[in-house]
Amino acid sequence: MRRDDNKAPAIASSPSFSFSGESSRAPARSESSRSTTDAGRGPHRGIRTSVDLVAAGRCHFSFLRLCSAASVSDAGDSSLLRTSIRRYEELWMPLIAELPLNEMILPPLDVHWVWHCHCLNHVHYMNYCNSRFGKLIDRPPIFDEENEEYATERCREIWEIKYPGKPFDVICSSDEDVGMGSSDICNMVEKCKSLSVLFSDVFMSETVYLVAAKSRYQDFLHLLKQCTKESNILQRLVPTADIHFIWLTHQSFPVGYAKDTKEMGELAHKIAGFYGPSATEEEIEETKKFWEEVYDEPYERPGMVIDPTVAIARQVFNWEMVAPAEDVNRVYKGLHARFLMEVGVFLKGEIQVKENPSQLFLRLKVLRCNRSLKLDKNISNVRSFGKWEKVWHLFCEFGTKGVLIESRYNNSGCSCIRQTKLIDTVSFTWHELARATNLVMVKNVGSIQGMVSATPPIQAPYLLKCVPDRVTDDGGAMVCDVVLRERAYRPQEGRWLTRTVLNHAGKECFVVRTRVGRGIWRRGAEIPNPVKWEERIIELREGNWTYIGGSSMGYAPEKIIGTATPQKDNPKDKKVVWSLSTGDCLTIMWENKLQICLENETSKEKASLLEGRRLQYQPNQHHLSENNKRYKDEDIDYFTLIRPSLYKQEGKATALINLKLLALEFSPEEDAAVLILMCMALVRTLSEVRKEDLAGLLVRHRVQEMQVGLNDWGSILLPSTTTPHLQHWYFNASEVLASAEKMNSTGASIKYAAAEGKEELYRQAILS
């Protein structure tokens, strides 16, 4: 059994990165360790904001996702858009202008979206309000769901009194009844429809991220002051996504924004932002250079890049465009969530060593889960890093605990045998990073400085695999002499093929069993007999094995959480239906081509299980160009679960199954019990149809797994490498999920105990 090294404290999505208020400070640091905000950051403290931008940013993020899910931010329906703009101009703005300033109400969602988009163009909104109402109309600072609901219902009451013939909720009128509305406002809404895509990274709603983003936004405003004073500086600065997001959040409260930026003048023409012309390469490079000169830190960092839509992180994380569903697997105590974070390591300084500098190099390692990882950086030809340079960029599970940077000297005269001497070492733990200002830590590595920056960890897909185990009886005990002796040699009744389900860290989570025989074994007298086809049920138990006296023999967990039962089979139909106790029904048909459907009997929602790696699981062109034939051959082992989606015509992929290796990756919204039962039912059915043991089900003994912590599954992702264990597992599954012991699915060289039953018993259950 393996440890679960990736377990994070359980609050929110990345609880260990919680940030208790903006007044929190990092712990005391030695001279060799500092936060980059400790130097060169004094000036921005004079720039204060009257709006709680952290709380407002969190609500802004949720609002963008809500509008995307409700499709009100999609300007594709011109009739609906014109209706919303007309309601905004003719009904909402006159209403809110008449009410007292402290009236806390919120308009209908479609009107609220138009209002939000209008506010993001501060100059136009201010002129619009002053020309129509003689004052600047503010949005109420409401930052929690309960108050939002109250404010919306309160608005409904006032709306129905003032406009008795006008519906509060949007109803799209015919084109003849809809006025054109302001073309300027229409253009603003059109530009804003991509906001939910631009700011879709899940970690952006984390408090610690928003605190760092607010701080960087204040620094950005200070740079704008510098631009005004120094004529040699570019007229426009280019914000990163975090700064851009907080800037738009600030503008969404017009009165507070006008007050806070009054001394700075109009900022729209000074920032290459949302409404203005696109930024040029020269402006981007000058902004980076200017930022590093003033604040002594890299401008772009993990989670804080200028254009996140083209960042490699989007390919790794596979963000959904709407809020993710709740994690339905929290009910399983033994199944712990994974948390993934983007990490960047930067270096700066002059290299000073007594030894021959041509033999000097740096090595990056992680503290846990992947002891085999050694990323070397040859710095023999580099005398100094004049500015911050990103040397390593990787994605780590939270269970890795942190990174270690070593300064080493190669003292071997032979190029094929590398003997190295450790000069200096420094570690950066994720818990330290969580307490550091702005998610950045700097420490000395020999004569140079090392900086580590990371995004808050966010929940990643679950990873499970089923590994062979011993045959068990009807009660769940392994069929063996150890159990017989403990039971005073009372014969064990029933025979079940058994698989243990391990998580990403190798911990036992479930035990899944398939019934193959009834009766008992008694020497020379009785043997187990096959059960009928409809009695070959699949059973799933939650928990780990209970072992007897320190041996590897024992009992399966007692808690049964699900079963899959095959319905009576008619060979002419070429169709099999499995009824799951979870309320789902799995239908497998192979008349002309293989068709697999999963339907929930309660919600009537249907999902398709398609052959191959689909959507985000599909190998990219880089992988296909390397070995196109191999990837196509391997595709027959994979099945992708596709569920319908309101915002994606092709649906969304929520799970990937490797049938040959019985491995699964699935999103938190998918029930692990349903997927495991479905996986076993599918391999059982297809093995019978194709008369082939597709997943090594005939193996009936424990297979030794790889050592814990050496190269744990999915612990590190390094997009720039070709090493299989550092890529997504489904690109090289046979190598990533290989066991320490090679399985022999034929069983030719393995002798199983007679008490388990004859080989024909299991072949009949699997292949016929």
PDB file of N, CA and C in Angstrom, residues 405-487:
ATOM      1  N   ILE A 405      16.672  23.531  -5.096  1.00  0.00           N
ATOM      2  CA  ILE A 405      17.666  23.952  -6.079  1.00  0.00           C
ATOM      3  C   ILE A 405      19.053  23.656  -5.517  1.00  0.00           C
ATOM      4  N   GLU A 406      19.823  22.904  -6.268  1.00  0.00           N
ATOM      5  CA  GLU A 406      21.172  22.535  -5.847  1.00  0.00           C
ATOM      6  C   GLU A 406      22.199  23.158  -6.795  1.00  0.00           C
ATOM      7  N   SER A 407      23.256  23.657  -6.213  1.00  0.00           N
ATOM      8  CA  SER A 407      24.411  24.098  -6.991  1.00  0.00           C
ATOM      9  C   SER A 407      25.455  22.993  -6.902  1.00  0.00           C
ATOM     10  N   ARG A 408      25.853  22.440  -8.059  1.00  0.00           N
ATOM     11  CA  ARG A 408      26.740  21.278  -8.080  1.00  0.00           C
ATOM     12  C   ARG A 408      27.942  21.519  -8.993  1.00  0.00           C
ATOM     13  N   TYR A 409      28.978  20.732  -8.699  1.00  0.00           N
ATOM     14  CA  TYR A 409      30.227  20.813  -9.461  1.00  0.00           C
ATOM     15  C   TYR A 409      30.560  19.425  -9.980  1.00  0.00           C
ATOM     16  N   ASN A 410      30.786  19.313 -11.278  1.00  0.00           N
ATOM     17  CA  ASN A 410      31.111  18.037 -11.896  1.00  0.00           C
ATOM     18  C   ASN A 410      32.619  17.786 -11.766  1.00  0.00           C
ATOM     19  N   ASN A 411      32.996  16.869 -10.868  1.00  0.00           N
ATOM     20  CA  ASN A 411      34.419  16.598 -10.639  1.00  0.00           C
ATOM     21  C   ASN A 411      34.872  15.282 -11.240  1.00  0.00           C
ATOM     22  N   SER A 412      34.105  14.778 -12.213  1.00  0.00           N
ATOM     23  CA  SER A 412      34.474  13.527 -12.879  1.00  0.00           C
ATOM     24  C   SER A 412      35.218  13.840 -14.166  1.00  0.00           C
ATOM     25  N   GLY A 413      36.308  13.159 -14.383  1.00  0.00           N
ATOM     26  CA  GLY A 413      37.062  13.351 -15.612  1.00  0.00           C
ATOM     27  C   GLY A 413      36.488  12.620 -16.790  1.00  0.00           C
ATOM     28  N   CYS A 414      35.569  11.690 -16.530  1.00  0.00           N
ATOM     29  CA  CYS A 414      34.962  10.886 -17.591  1.00  0.00           C
ATOM     30  C   CYS A 414      33.581  11.433 -17.901  1.00  0.00           C
ATOM     31  N   SER A 415      33.309  11.648 -19.162  1.00  0.00           N
ATOM     32  CA  SER A 415      32.022  12.220 -19.556  1.00  0.00           C
ATOM     33  C   SER A 415      30.875  11.244 -19.397  1.00  0.00           C
ATOM     34  N   CYS A 416      31.189   9.932 -19.415  1.00  0.00           N
ATOM     35  CA  CYS A 416      30.118   8.937 -19.319  1.00  0.00           C
ATOM     36  C   CYS A 416      29.782   8.595 -17.872  1.00  0.00           C
ATOM     37  N   ILE A 417      30.690   8.889 -16.946  1.00  0.00           N
ATOM     38  CA  ILE A 417      30.425   8.649 -15.527  1.00  0.00           C
ATOM     39  C   ILE A 417      30.458  10.001 -14.828  1.00  0.00           C
ATOM     40  N   ARG A 418      29.322  10.467 -14.412  1.00  0.00           N
ATOM     41  CA  ARG A 418      29.228  11.818 -13.862  1.00  0.00           C
ATOM     42  C   ARG A 418      29.211  11.763 -12.343  1.00  0.00           C
ATOM     43  N   GLN A 419      30.307  12.197 -11.715  1.00  0.00           N
ATOM     44  CA  GLN A 419      30.385  12.306 -10.277  1.00  0.00           C
ATOM     45  C   GLN A 419      30.343  13.785  -9.921  1.00  0.00           C
ATOM     46  N   THR A 420      29.409  14.154  -9.077  1.00  0.00           N
ATOM     47  CA  THR A 420      29.205  15.572  -8.790  1.00  0.00           C
ATOM     48  C   THR A 420      29.394  15.855  -7.309  1.00  0.00           C
ATOM     49  N   LYS A 421      29.771  17.078  -7.034  1.00  0.00           N
ATOM     50  CA  LYS A 421      29.969  17.551  -5.664  1.00  0.00           C
ATOM     51  C   LYS A 421      28.933  18.632  -5.375  1.00  0.00           C
ATOM     52  N   LEU A 422      28.237  18.491  -4.250  1.00  0.00           N
ATOM     53  CA  LEU A 422      27.224  19.459  -3.855  1.00  0.00           C
ATOM     54  C   LEU A 422      27.889  20.687  -3.241  1.00  0.00           C
ATOM     55  N   ILE A 423      27.606  21.855  -3.807  1.00  0.00           N
ATOM     56  CA  ILE A 423      28.175  23.101  -3.304  1.00  0.00           C
ATOM     57  C   ILE A 423      27.206  23.813  -2.374  1.00  0.00           C
ATOM     58  N   ASP A 424      25.984  23.961  -2.798  1.00  0.00           N
ATOM     59  CA  ASP A 424      24.984  24.662  -1.991  1.00  0.00           C
ATOM     60  C   ASP A 424      23.609  24.135  -2.364  1.00  0.00           C
ATOM     61  N   THR A 425      22.683  24.253  -1.448  1.00  0.00           N
ATOM     62  CA  THR A 425      21.312  23.807  -1.708  1.00  0.00           C
ATOM     63  C   THR A 425      20.336  24.694  -0.961  1.00  0.00           C
ATOM     64  N   VAL A 426      19.179  24.914  -1.541  1.00  0.00           N
ATOM     65  CA  VAL A 426      18.145  25.719  -0.907  1.00  0.00           C
ATOM     66  C   VAL A 426      16.788  25.146  -1.310  1.00  0.00           C
ATOM     67  N   SER A 427      15.846  25.145  -0.393  1.00  0.00           N
ATOM     68  CA  SER A 427      14.519  24.581  -0.656  1.00  0.00           C
ATOM     69  C   SER A 427      13.449  25.662  -0.559  1.00  0.00           C
ATOM     70  N   PHE A 428      12.395  25.475  -1.341  1.00  0.00           N
ATOM     71  CA  PHE A 428      11.218  26.342  -1.329  1.00  0.00           C
ATOM     72  C   PHE A 428      10.004  25.443  -1.123  1.00  0.00           C
ATOM     73  N   THR A 429       9.340  25.537   0.005  1.00  0.00           N
ATOM     74  CA  THR A 429       8.158  24.713   0.244  1.00  0.00           C
ATOM     75  C   THR A 429       6.902  25.479  -0.139  1.00  0.00           C
ATOM     76  N   TRP A 430       5.876  24.736  -0.489  1.00  0.00           N
ATOM     77  CA  TRP A 430       4.625  25.376  -0.890  1.00  0.00           C
ATOM     78  C   TRP A 430       3.986  26.120   0.277  1.00  0.00           C
ATOM     79  N   HIS A 431       4.164  25.615   1.491  1.00  0.00           N
ATOM     80  CA  HIS A 431       3.597  26.320   2.646  1.00  0.00           C
ATOM     81  C   HIS A 431       4.309  27.649   2.880  1.00  0.00           C
ATOM     82  N   GLU A 432       5.619  27.686   2.676  1.00  0.00           N
ATOM     83  CA  GLU A 432       6.349  28.957   2.755  1.00  0.00           C
ATOM     84  C   GLU A 432       5.855  29.931   1.691  1.00  0.00           C
ATOM     85  N   LEU A 433       5.681  29.418   0.504  1.00  0.00           N
ATOM     86  CA  LEU A 433       5.253  30.256  -0.611  1.00  0.00           C
ATOM     87  C   LEU A 433       3.869  30.836  -0.366  1.00  0.00           C
ATOM     88  N   ALA A 434       3.010  30.066   0.314  1.00  0.00           N
ATOM     89  CA  ALA A 434       1.659  30.544   0.603  1.00  0.00           C
ATOM     90  C   ALA A 434       1.691  31.740   1.542  1.00  0.00           C
ATOM     91  N   ARG A 435       2.687  31.772   2.430  1.00  0.00           N
ATOM     92  CA  ARG A 435       2.778  32.873   3.394  1.00  0.00           C
ATOM     93  C   ARG A 435       3.589  34.055   2.863  1.00  0.00           C
ATOM     94  N   ALA A 436       4.275  33.865   1.746  1.00  0.00           N
ATOM     95  CA  ALA A 436       5.089  34.941   1.182  1.00  0.00           C
ATOM     96  C   ALA A 436       4.212  35.960   0.466  1.00  0.00           C
ATOM     97  N   THR A 437       4.678  37.196   0.439  1.00  0.00           N
ATOM     98  CA  THR A 437       3.931  38.251  -0.230  1.00  0.00           C
ATOM     99  C   THR A 437       3.931  38.027  -1.735  1.00  0.00           C
ATOM    100  N   ASN A 438       2.775  38.171  -2.336  1.00  0.00           N
ATOM    101  CA  ASN A 438       2.634  38.103  -3.795  1.00  0.00           C
ATOM    102  C   ASN A 438       2.996  36.758  -4.400  1.00  0.00           C
ATOM    103  N   LEU A 439       2.937  35.678  -3.619  1.00  0.00           N
ATOM    104  CA  LEU A 439       3.213  34.331  -4.136  1.00  0.00           C
ATOM    105  C   LEU A 439       4.607  34.224  -4.754  1.00  0.00           C
ATOM    106  N   VAL A 440       5.570  34.880  -4.144  1.00  0.00           N
ATOM    107  CA  VAL A 440       6.941  34.890  -4.651  1.00  0.00           C
ATOM    108  C   VAL A 440       7.903  34.748  -3.485  1.00  0.00           C
ATOM    109  N   MET A 441       8.930  33.908  -3.678  1.00  0.00           N
ATOM    110  CA  MET A 441      10.003  33.796  -2.692  1.00  0.00           C
ATOM    111  C   MET A 441      11.340  33.876  -3.400  1.00  0.00           C
ATOM    112  N   VAL A 442      12.293  34.534  -2.761  1.00  0.00           N
ATOM    113  CA  VAL A 442      13.646  34.661  -3.299  1.00  0.00           C
ATOM    114  C   VAL A 442      14.633  34.198  -2.237  1.00  0.00           C
ATOM    115  N   LYS A 443      15.546  33.308  -2.635  1.00  0.00           N
ATOM    116  CA  LYS A 443      16.607  32.840  -1.750  1.00  0.00           C
ATOM    117  C   LYS A 443      17.912  32.770  -2.530  1.00  0.00           C
ATOM    118  N   ASN A 444      19.005  32.833  -1.797  1.00  0.00           N
ATOM    119  CA  ASN A 444      20.319  32.752  -2.421  1.00  0.00           C
ATOM    120  C   ASN A 444      20.711  31.308  -2.677  1.00  0.00           C
ATOM    121  N   VAL A 445      21.193  31.049  -3.888  1.00  0.00           N
ATOM    122  CA  VAL A 445      21.741  29.741  -4.248  1.00  0.00           C
ATOM    123  C   VAL A 445      23.201  29.986  -4.619  1.00  0.00           C
ATOM    124  N   GLY A 446      24.068  29.832  -3.641  1.00  0.00           N
ATOM    125  CA  GLY A 446      25.456  30.193  -3.876  1.00  0.00           C
ATOM    126  C   GLY A 446      25.559  31.695  -4.057  1.00  0.00           C
ATOM    127  N   SER A 447      26.140  32.126  -5.163  1.00  0.00           N
ATOM    128  CA  SER A 447      26.339  33.549  -5.418  1.00  0.00           C
ATOM    129  C   SER A 447      25.209  34.173  -6.223  1.00  0.00           C
ATOM    130  N   ILE A 448      24.239  33.385  -6.633  1.00  0.00           N
ATOM    131  CA  ILE A 448      23.128  33.919  -7.423  1.00  0.00           C
ATOM    132  C   ILE A 448      21.830  33.793  -6.634  1.00  0.00           C
ATOM    133  N   GLN A 449      20.810  34.480  -7.115  1.00  0.00           N
ATOM    134  CA  GLN A 449      19.505  34.457  -6.472  1.00  0.00           C
ATOM    135  C   GLN A 449      18.555  33.538  -7.237  1.00  0.00           C
ATOM    136  N   GLY A 450      17.784  32.796  -6.477  1.00  0.00           N
ATOM    137  CA  GLY A 450      16.754  31.955  -7.065  1.00  0.00           C
ATOM    138  C   GLY A 450      15.382  32.422  -6.623  1.00  0.00           C
ATOM    139  N   MET A 451      14.472  32.539  -7.559  1.00  0.00           N
ATOM    140  CA  MET A 451      13.104  32.956  -7.257  1.00  0.00           C
ATOM    141  C   MET A 451      12.134  31.867  -7.688  1.00  0.00           C
ATOM    142  N   VAL A 452      11.180  31.574  -6.823  1.00  0.00           N
ATOM    143  CA  VAL A 452      10.122  30.617  -7.144  1.00  0.00           C
ATOM    144  C   VAL A 452       8.781  31.331  -7.024  1.00  0.00           C
ATOM    145  N   SER A 453       7.971  31.205  -8.068  1.00  0.00           N
ATOM    146  CA  SER A 453       6.628  31.777  -8.083  1.00  0.00           C
ATOM    147  C   SER A 453       5.661  30.684  -8.525  1.00  0.00           C
ATOM    148  N   ALA A 454       4.453  30.708  -7.986  1.00  0.00           N
ATOM    149  CA  ALA A 454       3.488  29.648  -8.302  1.00  0.00           C
ATOM    150  C   ALA A 454       2.074  30.186  -8.241  1.00  0.00           C
ATOM    151  N   THR A 455       1.183  29.497  -8.904  1.00  0.00           N
ATOM    152  CA  THR A 455      -0.246  29.785  -8.776  1.00  0.00           C
ATOM    153  C   THR A 455      -0.785  29.053  -7.556  1.00  0.00           C
ATOM    154  N   PRO A 456      -1.896  29.498  -6.991  1.00  0.00           N
ATOM    155  CA  PRO A 456      -2.536  28.705  -5.945  1.00  0.00           C
ATOM    156  C   PRO A 456      -2.921  27.332  -6.499  1.00  0.00           C
ATOM    157  N   PRO A 457      -2.787  26.268  -5.720  1.00  0.00           N
ATOM    158  CA  PRO A 457      -3.164  24.937  -6.219  1.00  0.00           C
ATOM    159  C   PRO A 457      -4.661  24.829  -6.423  1.00  0.00           C
ATOM    160  N   ILE A 458      -5.049  24.200  -7.517  1.00  0.00           N
ATOM    161  CA  ILE A 458      -6.470  24.015  -7.804  1.00  0.00           C
ATOM    162  C   ILE A 458      -6.735  22.525  -8.023  1.00  0.00           C
ATOM    163  N   GLN A 459      -7.978  22.130  -7.815  1.00  0.00           N
ATOM    164  CA  GLN A 459      -8.303  20.714  -7.895  1.00  0.00           C
ATOM    165  C   GLN A 459      -8.155  20.206  -9.323  1.00  0.00           C
ATOM    166  N   ALA A 460      -7.457  19.078  -9.439  1.00  0.00           N
ATOM    167  CA  ALA A 460      -7.198  18.455 -10.732  1.00  0.00           C
ATOM    168  C   ALA A 460      -8.053  17.199 -10.871  1.00  0.00           C
ATOM    169  N   PRO A 461      -8.135  16.608 -12.061  1.00  0.00           N
ATOM    170  CA  PRO A 461      -8.905  15.372 -12.232  1.00  0.00           C
ATOM    171  C   PRO A 461      -8.367  14.243 -11.362  1.00  0.00           C
ATOM    172  N   TYR A 462      -9.253  13.345 -10.993  1.00  0.00           N
ATOM    173  CA  TYR A 462      -8.854  12.149 -10.244  1.00  0.00           C
ATOM    174  C   TYR A 462      -8.154  11.163 -11.180  1.00  0.00           C
ATOM    175  N   LEU A 463      -7.228  10.405 -10.610  1.00  0.00           N
ATOM    176  CA  LEU A 463      -6.532   9.341 -11.337  1.00  0.00           C
ATOM    177  C   LEU A 463      -6.674   8.041 -10.556  1.00  0.00           C
ATOM    178  N   LEU A 464      -7.197   7.004 -11.199  1.00  0.00           N
ATOM    179  CA  LEU A 464      -7.374   5.698 -10.564  1.00  0.00           C
ATOM    180  C   LEU A 464      -6.933   4.595 -11.520  1.00  0.00           C
ATOM    181  N   LYS A 465      -6.429   3.521 -10.966  1.00  0.00           N
ATOM    182  CA  LYS A 465      -6.145   2.348 -11.787  1.00  0.00           C
ATOM    183  C   LYS A 465      -6.458   1.087 -10.993  1.00  0.00           C
ATOM    184  N   CYS A 466      -6.939   0.065 -11.721  1.00  0.00           N
ATOM    185  CA  CYS A 466      -7.292  -1.221 -11.111  1.00  0.00           C
ATOM    186  C   CYS A 466      -6.136  -2.194 -11.331  1.00  0.00           C
ATOM    187  N   VAL A 467      -5.652  -2.787 -10.245  1.00  0.00           N
ATOM    188  CA  VAL A 467      -4.526  -3.721 -10.344  1.00  0.00           C
ATOM    189  C   VAL A 467      -4.982  -5.110  -9.903  1.00  0.00           C
ATOM    190  N   PRO A 468      -4.376  -6.169 -10.456  1.00  0.00           N
ATOM    191  CA  PRO A 468      -4.805  -7.540 -10.132  1.00  0.00           C
ATOM    192  C   PRO A 468      -4.628  -7.870  -8.658  1.00  0.00           C
ATOM    193  N   ASP A 469      -5.499  -8.735  -8.167  1.00  0.00           N
ATOM    194  CA  ASP A 469      -5.402  -9.222  -6.796  1.00  0.00           C
ATOM    195  C   ASP A 469      -5.904 -10.654  -6.743  1.00  0.00           C
ATOM    196  N   ARG A 470      -5.852 -11.253  -5.570  1.00  0.00           N
ATOM    197  CA  ARG A 470      -6.224 -12.649  -5.406  1.00  0.00           C
ATOM    198  C   ARG A 470      -7.732 -12.852  -5.512  1.00  0.00           C
ATOM    199  N   VAL A 471      -8.133 -14.067  -5.824  1.00  0.00           N
ATOM    200  CA  VAL A 471      -9.545 -14.441  -5.874  1.00  0.00           C
ATOM    201  C   VAL A 471     -10.130 -14.380  -4.464  1.00  0.00           C
ATOM    202  N   THR A 472     -11.369 -13.906  -4.347  1.00  0.00           N
ATOM    203  CA  THR A 472     -12.035 -13.815  -3.049  1.00  0.00           C
ATOM    204  C   THR A 472     -13.313 -14.650  -3.055  1.00  0.00           C
ATOM    205  N   ASP A 473     -13.823 -14.901  -1.847  1.00  0.00           N
ATOM    206  CA  ASP A 473     -15.063 -15.673  -1.715  1.00  0.00           C
ATOM    207  C   ASP A 473     -16.253 -14.731  -1.602  1.00  0.00           C
ATOM    208  N   ASP A 474     -17.445 -15.309  -1.331  1.00  0.00           N
ATOM    209  CA  ASP A 474     -18.664 -14.499  -1.292  1.00  0.00           C
ATOM    210  C   ASP A 474     -18.608 -13.408  -0.231  1.00  0.00           C
ATOM    211  N   GLY A 475     -17.884 -13.655   0.858  1.00  0.00           N
ATOM    212  CA  GLY A 475     -17.801 -12.670   1.935  1.00  0.00           C
ATOM    213  C   GLY A 475     -16.736 -11.620   1.722  1.00  0.00           C
ATOM    214  N   GLY A 476     -15.870 -11.804   0.733  1.00  0.00           N
ATOM    215  CA  GLY A 476     -14.824 -10.830   0.471  1.00  0.00           C
ATOM    216  C   GLY A 476     -13.459 -11.222   0.994  1.00  0.00           C
ATOM    217  N   ALA A 477     -13.323 -12.433   1.551  1.00  0.00           N
ATOM    218  CA  ALA A 477     -12.031 -12.888   2.047  1.00  0.00           C
ATOM    219  C   ALA A 477     -11.233 -13.531   0.917  1.00  0.00           C
ATOM    220  N   MET A 478      -9.921 -13.322   0.917  1.00  0.00           N
ATOM    221  CA  MET A 478      -9.066 -13.954  -0.080  1.00  0.00           C
ATOM    222  C   MET A 478      -9.092 -15.466   0.085  1.00  0.00           C
ATOM    223  N   VAL A 479      -9.133 -16.181  -1.024  1.00  0.00           N
ATOM    224  CA  VAL A 479      -9.123 -17.645  -0.991  1.00  0.00           C
ATOM    225  C   VAL A 479      -7.671 -18.086  -0.768  1.00  0.00           C
ATOM    226  N   CYS A 480      -7.365 -18.502   0.463  1.00  0.00           N
ATOM    227  CA  CYS A 480      -5.986 -18.858   0.806  1.00  0.00           C
ATOM    228  C   CYS A 480      -5.976 -19.664   2.102  1.00  0.00           C
ATOM    229  N   ASP A 481      -4.842 -20.298   2.398  1.00  0.00           N
ATOM    230  CA  ASP A 481      -4.703 -21.105   3.609  1.00  0.00           C
ATOM    231  C   ASP A 481      -4.745 -20.261   4.869  1.00  0.00           C
ATOM    232  N   VAL A 482      -4.274 -19.022   4.800  1.00  0.00           N
ATOM    233  CA  VAL A 482      -4.264 -18.163   5.985  1.00  0.00           C
ATOM    234  C   VAL A 482      -5.686 -17.934   6.486  1.00  0.00           C
ATOM    235  N   VAL A 483      -6.611 -17.650   5.570  1.00  0.00           N
ATOM    236  CA  VAL A 483      -8.003 -17.445   5.957  1.00  0.00           C
ATOM    237  C   VAL A 483      -8.624 -18.756   6.426  1.00  0.00           C
ATOM    238  N   LEU A 484      -8.298 -19.862   5.767  1.00  0.00           N
ATOM    239  CA  LEU A 484      -8.833 -21.158   6.188  1.00  0.00           C
ATOM    240  C   LEU A 484      -8.447 -21.477   7.622  1.00  0.00           C
ATOM    241  N   ARG A 485      -7.180 -21.252   7.963  1.00  0.00           N
ATOM    242  CA  ARG A 485      -6.741 -21.541   9.332  1.00  0.00           C
ATOM    243  C   ARG A 485      -7.461 -20.653  10.328  1.00  0.00           C
ATOM    244  N   GLU A 486      -7.656 -19.389   9.981  1.00  0.00           N
ATOM    245  CA  GLU A 486      -8.341 -18.477  10.900  1.00  0.00           C
ATOM    246  C   GLU A 486      -9.797 -18.884  11.095  1.00  0.00           C
ATOM    247  N   ARG A 487     -10.391 -19.546  10.087  1.00  0.00           N
ATOM    248  CA  ARG A 487     -11.790 -19.971  10.160  1.00  0.00           C
ATOM    249  C   ARG A 487     -11.926 -21.443  10.514  1.00  0.00           C
TER     250      ARG A 487
END
